[in-house]
Short mmCIF file of C-alpha atoms and ligand atoms in Angstrom, two decimals:
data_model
loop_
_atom_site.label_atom_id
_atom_site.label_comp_id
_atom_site.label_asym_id
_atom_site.label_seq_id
_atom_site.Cartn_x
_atom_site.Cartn_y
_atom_site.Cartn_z
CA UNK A 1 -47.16 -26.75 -36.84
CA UNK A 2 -43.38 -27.65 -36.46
CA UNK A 3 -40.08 -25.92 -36.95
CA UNK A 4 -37.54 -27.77 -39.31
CA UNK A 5 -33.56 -27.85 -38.45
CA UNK A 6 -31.70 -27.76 -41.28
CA UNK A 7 -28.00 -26.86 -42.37
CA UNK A 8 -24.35 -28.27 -43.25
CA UNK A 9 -23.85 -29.86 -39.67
CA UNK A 10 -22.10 -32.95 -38.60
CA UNK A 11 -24.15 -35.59 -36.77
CA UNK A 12 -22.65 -34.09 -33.39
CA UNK A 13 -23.59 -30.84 -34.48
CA UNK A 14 -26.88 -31.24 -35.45
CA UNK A 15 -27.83 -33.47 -31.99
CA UNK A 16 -26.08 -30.26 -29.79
CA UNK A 17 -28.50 -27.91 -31.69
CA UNK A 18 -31.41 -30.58 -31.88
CA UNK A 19 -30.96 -30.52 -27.79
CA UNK A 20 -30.60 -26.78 -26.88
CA UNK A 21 -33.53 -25.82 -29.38
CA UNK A 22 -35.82 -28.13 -27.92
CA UNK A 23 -35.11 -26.80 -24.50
CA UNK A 24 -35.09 -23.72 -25.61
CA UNK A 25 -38.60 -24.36 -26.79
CA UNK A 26 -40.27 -26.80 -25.31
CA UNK A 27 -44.00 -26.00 -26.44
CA UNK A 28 -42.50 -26.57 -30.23
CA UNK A 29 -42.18 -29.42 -32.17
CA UNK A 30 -39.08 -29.53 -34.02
CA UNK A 31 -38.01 -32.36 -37.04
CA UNK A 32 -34.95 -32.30 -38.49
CA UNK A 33 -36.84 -33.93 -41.28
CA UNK A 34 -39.45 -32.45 -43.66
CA UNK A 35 -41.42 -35.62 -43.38
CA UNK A 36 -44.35 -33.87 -43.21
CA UNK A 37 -43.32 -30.75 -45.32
CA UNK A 38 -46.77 -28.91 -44.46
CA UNK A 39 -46.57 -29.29 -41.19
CA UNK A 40 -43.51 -27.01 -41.31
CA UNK A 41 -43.86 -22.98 -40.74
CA UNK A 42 -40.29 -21.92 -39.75
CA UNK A 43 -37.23 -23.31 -40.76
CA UNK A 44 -33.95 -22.60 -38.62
CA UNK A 45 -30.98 -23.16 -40.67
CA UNK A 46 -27.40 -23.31 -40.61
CA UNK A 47 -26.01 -22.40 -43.89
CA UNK A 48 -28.22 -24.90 -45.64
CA UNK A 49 -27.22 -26.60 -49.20
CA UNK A 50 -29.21 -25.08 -52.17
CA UNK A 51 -32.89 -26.50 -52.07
CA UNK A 52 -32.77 -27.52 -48.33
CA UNK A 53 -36.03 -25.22 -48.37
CA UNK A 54 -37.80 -26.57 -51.41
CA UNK A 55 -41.03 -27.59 -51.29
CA UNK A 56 -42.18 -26.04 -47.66
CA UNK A 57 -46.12 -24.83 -48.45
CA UNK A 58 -46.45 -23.31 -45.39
CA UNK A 59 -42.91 -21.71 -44.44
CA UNK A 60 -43.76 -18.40 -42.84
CA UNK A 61 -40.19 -17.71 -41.23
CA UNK A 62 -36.83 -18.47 -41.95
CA UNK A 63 -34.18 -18.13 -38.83
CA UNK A 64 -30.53 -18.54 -40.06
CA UNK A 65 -28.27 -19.32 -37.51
CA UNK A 66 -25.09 -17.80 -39.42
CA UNK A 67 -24.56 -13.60 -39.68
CA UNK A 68 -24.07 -13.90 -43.01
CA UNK A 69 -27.42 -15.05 -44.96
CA UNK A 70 -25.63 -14.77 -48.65
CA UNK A 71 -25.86 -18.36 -49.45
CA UNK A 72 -29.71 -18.25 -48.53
CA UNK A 73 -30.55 -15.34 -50.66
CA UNK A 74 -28.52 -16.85 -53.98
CA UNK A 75 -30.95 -20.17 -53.10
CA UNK A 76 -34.17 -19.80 -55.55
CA UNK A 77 -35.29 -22.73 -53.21
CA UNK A 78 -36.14 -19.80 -50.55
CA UNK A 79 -39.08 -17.90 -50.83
CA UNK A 80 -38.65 -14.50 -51.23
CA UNK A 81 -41.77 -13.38 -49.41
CA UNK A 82 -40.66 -15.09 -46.30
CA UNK A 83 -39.11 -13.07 -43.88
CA UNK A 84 -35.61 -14.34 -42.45
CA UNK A 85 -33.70 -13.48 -39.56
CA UNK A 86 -29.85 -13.27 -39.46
CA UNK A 87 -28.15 -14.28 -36.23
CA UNK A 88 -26.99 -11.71 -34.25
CA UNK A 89 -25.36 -12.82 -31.17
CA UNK A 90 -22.82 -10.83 -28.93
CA UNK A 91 -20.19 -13.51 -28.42
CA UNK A 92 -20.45 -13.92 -31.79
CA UNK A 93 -19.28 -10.41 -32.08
CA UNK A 94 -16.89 -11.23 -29.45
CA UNK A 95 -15.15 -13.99 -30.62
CA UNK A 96 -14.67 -11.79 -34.32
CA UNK A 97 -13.48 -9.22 -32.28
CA UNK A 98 -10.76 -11.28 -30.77
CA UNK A 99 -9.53 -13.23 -34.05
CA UNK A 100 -9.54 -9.54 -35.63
CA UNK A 101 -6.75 -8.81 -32.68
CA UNK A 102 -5.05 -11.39 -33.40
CA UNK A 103 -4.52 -11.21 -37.12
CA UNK A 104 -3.76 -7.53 -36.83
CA UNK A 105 -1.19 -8.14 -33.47
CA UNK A 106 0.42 -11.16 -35.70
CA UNK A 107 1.41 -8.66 -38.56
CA UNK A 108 1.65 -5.84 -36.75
CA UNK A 109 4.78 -7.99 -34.61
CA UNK A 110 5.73 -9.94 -37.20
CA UNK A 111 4.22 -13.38 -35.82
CA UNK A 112 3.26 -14.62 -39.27
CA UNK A 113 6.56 -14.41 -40.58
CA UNK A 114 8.38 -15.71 -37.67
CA UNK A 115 5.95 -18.71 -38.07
CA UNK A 116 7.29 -19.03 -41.86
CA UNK A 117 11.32 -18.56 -40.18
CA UNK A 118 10.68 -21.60 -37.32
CA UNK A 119 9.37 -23.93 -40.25
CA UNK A 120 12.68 -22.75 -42.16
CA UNK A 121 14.59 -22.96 -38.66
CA UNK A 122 15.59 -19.36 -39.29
CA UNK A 123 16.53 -17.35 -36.25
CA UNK A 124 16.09 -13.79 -37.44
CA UNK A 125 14.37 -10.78 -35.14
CA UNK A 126 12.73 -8.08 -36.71
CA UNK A 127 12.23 -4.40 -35.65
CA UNK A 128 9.64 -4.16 -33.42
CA UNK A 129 6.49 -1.87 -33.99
CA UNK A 130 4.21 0.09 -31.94
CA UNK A 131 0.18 -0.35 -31.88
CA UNK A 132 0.37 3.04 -32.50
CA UNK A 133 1.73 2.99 -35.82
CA UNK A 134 0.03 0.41 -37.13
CA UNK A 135 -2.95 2.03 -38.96
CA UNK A 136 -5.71 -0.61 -40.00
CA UNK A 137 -9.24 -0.02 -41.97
CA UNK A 138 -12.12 -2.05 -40.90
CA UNK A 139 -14.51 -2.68 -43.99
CA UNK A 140 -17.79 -3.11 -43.01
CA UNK A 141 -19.98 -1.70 -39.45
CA UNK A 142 -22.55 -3.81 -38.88
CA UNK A 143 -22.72 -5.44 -35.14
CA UNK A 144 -19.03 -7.73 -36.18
CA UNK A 145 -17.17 -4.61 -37.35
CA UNK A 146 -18.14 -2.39 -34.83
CA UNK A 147 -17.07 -4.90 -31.91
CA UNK A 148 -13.66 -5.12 -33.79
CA UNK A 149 -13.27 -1.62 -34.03
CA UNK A 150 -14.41 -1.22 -30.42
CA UNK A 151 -11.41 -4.00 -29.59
CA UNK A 152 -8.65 -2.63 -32.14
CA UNK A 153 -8.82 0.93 -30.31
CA UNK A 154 -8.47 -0.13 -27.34
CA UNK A 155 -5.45 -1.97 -27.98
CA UNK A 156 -4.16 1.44 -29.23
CA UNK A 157 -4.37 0.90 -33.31
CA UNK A 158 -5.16 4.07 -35.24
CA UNK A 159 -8.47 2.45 -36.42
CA UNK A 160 -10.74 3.84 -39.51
CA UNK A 161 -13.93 2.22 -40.74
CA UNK A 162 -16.05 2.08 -43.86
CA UNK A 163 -18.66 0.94 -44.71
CA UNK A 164 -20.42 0.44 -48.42
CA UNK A 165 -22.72 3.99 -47.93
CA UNK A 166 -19.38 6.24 -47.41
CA UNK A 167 -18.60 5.02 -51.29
CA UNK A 168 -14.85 5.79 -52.04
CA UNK A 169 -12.43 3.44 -50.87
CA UNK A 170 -9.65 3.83 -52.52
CA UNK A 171 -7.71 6.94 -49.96
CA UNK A 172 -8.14 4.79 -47.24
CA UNK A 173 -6.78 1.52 -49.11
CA UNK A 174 -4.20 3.76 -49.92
CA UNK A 175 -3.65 4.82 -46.49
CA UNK A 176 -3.94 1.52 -44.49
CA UNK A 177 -1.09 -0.81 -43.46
CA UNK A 178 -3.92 -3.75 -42.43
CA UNK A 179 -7.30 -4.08 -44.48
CA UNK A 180 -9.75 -6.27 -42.71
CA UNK A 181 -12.68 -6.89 -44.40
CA UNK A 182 -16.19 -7.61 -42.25
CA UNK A 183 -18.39 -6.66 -45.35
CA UNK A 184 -21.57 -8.59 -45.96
CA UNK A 185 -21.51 -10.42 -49.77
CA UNK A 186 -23.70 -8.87 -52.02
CA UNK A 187 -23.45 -8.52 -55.73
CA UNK A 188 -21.83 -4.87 -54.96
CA UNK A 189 -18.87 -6.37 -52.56
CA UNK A 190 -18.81 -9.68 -54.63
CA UNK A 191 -15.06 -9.33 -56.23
CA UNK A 192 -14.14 -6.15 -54.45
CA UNK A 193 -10.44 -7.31 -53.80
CA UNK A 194 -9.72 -7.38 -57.49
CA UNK A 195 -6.14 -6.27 -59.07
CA UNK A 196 -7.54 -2.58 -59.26
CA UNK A 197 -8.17 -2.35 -55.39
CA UNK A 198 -5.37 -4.75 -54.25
CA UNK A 199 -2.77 -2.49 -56.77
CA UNK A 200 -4.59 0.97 -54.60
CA UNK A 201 -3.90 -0.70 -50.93
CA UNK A 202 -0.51 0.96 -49.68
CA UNK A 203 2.57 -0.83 -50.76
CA UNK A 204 3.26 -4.18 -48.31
CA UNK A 205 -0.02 -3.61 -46.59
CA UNK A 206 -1.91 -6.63 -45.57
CA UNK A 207 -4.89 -7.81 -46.03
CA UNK A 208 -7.74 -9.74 -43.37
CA UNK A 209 -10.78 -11.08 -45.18
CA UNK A 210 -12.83 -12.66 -42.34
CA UNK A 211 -16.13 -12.04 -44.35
CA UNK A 212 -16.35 -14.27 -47.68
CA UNK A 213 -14.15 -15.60 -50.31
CA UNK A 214 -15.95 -14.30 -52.90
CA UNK A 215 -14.69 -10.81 -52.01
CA UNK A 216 -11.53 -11.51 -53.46
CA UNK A 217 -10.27 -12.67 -56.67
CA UNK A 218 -8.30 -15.35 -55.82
CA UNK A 219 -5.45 -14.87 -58.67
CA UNK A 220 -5.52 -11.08 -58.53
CA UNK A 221 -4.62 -11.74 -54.83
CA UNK A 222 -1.93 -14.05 -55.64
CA UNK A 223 -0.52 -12.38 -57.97
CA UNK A 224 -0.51 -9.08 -55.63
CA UNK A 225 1.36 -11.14 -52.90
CA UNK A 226 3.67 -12.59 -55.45
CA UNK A 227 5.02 -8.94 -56.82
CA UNK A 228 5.65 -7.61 -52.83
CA UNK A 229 2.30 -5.14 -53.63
CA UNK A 230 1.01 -7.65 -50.67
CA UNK A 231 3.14 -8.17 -47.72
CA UNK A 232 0.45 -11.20 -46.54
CA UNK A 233 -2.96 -12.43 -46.38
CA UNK A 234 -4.80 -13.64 -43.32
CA UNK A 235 -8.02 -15.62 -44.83
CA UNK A 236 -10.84 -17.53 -43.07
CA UNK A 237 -12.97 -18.09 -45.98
CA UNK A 238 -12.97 -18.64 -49.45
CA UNK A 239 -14.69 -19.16 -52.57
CA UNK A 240 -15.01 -23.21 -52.04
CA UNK A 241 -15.20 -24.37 -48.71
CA UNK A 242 -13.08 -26.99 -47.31
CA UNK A 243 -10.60 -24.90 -49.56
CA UNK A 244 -9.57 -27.45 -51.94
CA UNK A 245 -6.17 -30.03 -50.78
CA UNK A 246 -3.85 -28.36 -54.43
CA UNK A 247 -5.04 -24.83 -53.70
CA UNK A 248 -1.86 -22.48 -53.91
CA UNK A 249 -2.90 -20.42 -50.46
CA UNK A 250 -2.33 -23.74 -48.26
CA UNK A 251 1.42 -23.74 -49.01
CA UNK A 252 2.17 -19.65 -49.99
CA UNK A 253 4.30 -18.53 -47.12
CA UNK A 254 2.66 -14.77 -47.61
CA UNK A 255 -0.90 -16.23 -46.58
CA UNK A 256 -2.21 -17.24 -43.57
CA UNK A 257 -5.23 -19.76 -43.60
CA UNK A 258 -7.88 -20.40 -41.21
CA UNK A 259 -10.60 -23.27 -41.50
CA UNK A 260 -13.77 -20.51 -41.51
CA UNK A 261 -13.36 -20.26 -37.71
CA UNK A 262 -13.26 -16.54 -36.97
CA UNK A 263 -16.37 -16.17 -35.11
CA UNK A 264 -18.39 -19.71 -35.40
CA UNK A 265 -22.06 -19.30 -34.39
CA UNK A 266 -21.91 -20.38 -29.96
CA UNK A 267 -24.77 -22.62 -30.29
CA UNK A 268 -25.08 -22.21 -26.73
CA UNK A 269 -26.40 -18.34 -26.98
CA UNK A 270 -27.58 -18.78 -30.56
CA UNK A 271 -30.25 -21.29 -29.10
CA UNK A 272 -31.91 -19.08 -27.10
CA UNK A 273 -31.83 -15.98 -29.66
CA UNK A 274 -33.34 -18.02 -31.84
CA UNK A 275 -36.24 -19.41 -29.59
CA UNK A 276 -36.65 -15.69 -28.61
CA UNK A 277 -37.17 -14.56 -32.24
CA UNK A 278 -39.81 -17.72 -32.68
CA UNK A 279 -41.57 -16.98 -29.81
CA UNK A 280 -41.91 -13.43 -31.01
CA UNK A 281 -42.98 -14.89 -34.17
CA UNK A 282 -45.88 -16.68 -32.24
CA UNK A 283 -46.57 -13.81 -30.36
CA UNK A 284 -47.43 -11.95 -33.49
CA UNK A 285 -44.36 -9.05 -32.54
CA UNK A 286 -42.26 -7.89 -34.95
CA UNK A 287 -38.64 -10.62 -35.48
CA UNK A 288 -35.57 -9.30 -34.66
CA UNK A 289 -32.72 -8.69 -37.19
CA UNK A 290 -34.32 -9.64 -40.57
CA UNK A 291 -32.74 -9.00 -43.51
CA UNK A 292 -33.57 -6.85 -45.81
CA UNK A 293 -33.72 -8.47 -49.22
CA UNK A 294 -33.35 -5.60 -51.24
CA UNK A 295 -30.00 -4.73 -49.44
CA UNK A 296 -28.07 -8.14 -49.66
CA UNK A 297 -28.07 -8.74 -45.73
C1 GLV B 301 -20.23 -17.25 -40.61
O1 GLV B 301 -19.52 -17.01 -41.55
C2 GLV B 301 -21.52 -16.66 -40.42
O2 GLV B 301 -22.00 -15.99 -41.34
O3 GLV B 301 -22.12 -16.84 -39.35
#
């Protein structure tokens, strides 16, 4: 039998990961192909395009090498009875952890805007605020928003998380000054930054969404940074991704863009979680960190 590679990668991308995997497993035979589609029992996949899965007779387990596994689960092309895996990697963790700080040490000390004032060549200092009083929510406490809670304490922020099973959000919208959102999509988060929710965050809070795009509604957001309810956005991911070249959040001084690079999967450590989980497939022991399909993630 043989494992098939598959995902959005770049030719460089897909040769790094071709090369770790197969040292990573050396008794496998691994195709980037599905040549021979029934050949294939485990896919590992990178955020694959719709149907990248279609036709597989004898797929028996599905290893994603991205946290998030939303874009698998809306894919009718994957078989529901076969078990994936989501990637769960500590430096994954890590490196979410760190963009987190950053994001919520830019607003907290005005960095964004001073960013906006250089482009302007505007020489203007702002009062300076303490860690301290900068109270942020963390949305979301899987492995990522526990490490960023873990880091955001430590740097002396008056942290408070939430997750989807607490239910009511809207007191501690109402009582954050940062909103970072680390929630998995599912059709309960999908659109959860809508006007109602952005209109109950605390006047000129700010919101982080290093999760998905599709938990905000794009205009409602706008709109919310447009009337001062907003004081800026921070956002690594979006509904369409590249984010299109006329889309208004490139050029809005109020929101910061990143190219989906808060915590990319290290293919370095990835590789070898990923051979572990096979290899425990093999064995015939239970896979690590599969999703459960009835949840969302
Ligand atoms: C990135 O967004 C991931 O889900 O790994």
């Amino acid at each position: 039998m043989s494992i098939l590679l598959a995902g959005e990668f770049d030719a460089a991308e897909r040769a790094q990961w071709f090369d770790l995997l197969r040292a990573a497993l050396p008794e496998e035979t691994l195709v980037t192909e599905p040549t021979d589609a029934a050949a294939i029992d485990i896919a590992i996949v990178a955020n694959p395009p719709a149907g990248a899965l279609r036709g597989l007779p004898k797929l028996r387990l599905i290893q994603s090498l991205w946290a998030g596994v939303d874009r698998l689960l809306a894919d009718d092309s994957v078989p529901p009875e076969v078990p994936l895996a989501r990637m769960v990697d500590p430096a994954m963790n890590e490196a979410m952890a760190e963009t987190a700080l950053w994001a919520v040490l830019s607003l907290q000390r005005d960095f964004v805007d001073y960013a906006v004032q250089q482009r302007d060549g505007r020489w203007l200092p702002h009062p300076q605020r303490r860690a301290d009083e900068v109270r942020v929510a963390v949305l979301g406490l899987g492995q990522m928003g526990r490490a960023v809670v873990r880091r955001l304490d430590a740097n002396g922020y008056r942290v408070a998380g939430w997750s989807t099973r607490e239910g009511q959000l809207d007191n501690l919208l109402a009582a954050s000054d940062i909103v970072l959102n680390l929630l998995p999509l599912t059709p309960a988060t999908r659109g959860l930054f809508d006007a109602r929710r952005l209109a109950a965050m605390r006047r000129g809070a700010s919101l982080v969404n290093l999760a998905r795009g599709a938990h905000v509604v794009d205009a409602d957001l706008l709109a919310a940074l447009d009337a001062g309810q907003l004081r800026h956005a921070v956002l690594d991911v979006f509904h369409r991704e590249p984010l299109s070249a006329d889309h208004p959040f490139w050029a809005h001084p109020r929101v910061t863009v990143l190219p989906h690079v808060a915590a990319q999967t290290d293919a370095r450590s990835a590789a070898a979680i990923a051979a572990a989980n096979v290899r425990r497939w093999r064995a015939g022991e239970p896979v690590a960190n599969l999703v459960d399909r009835s949840r969302g993630y």
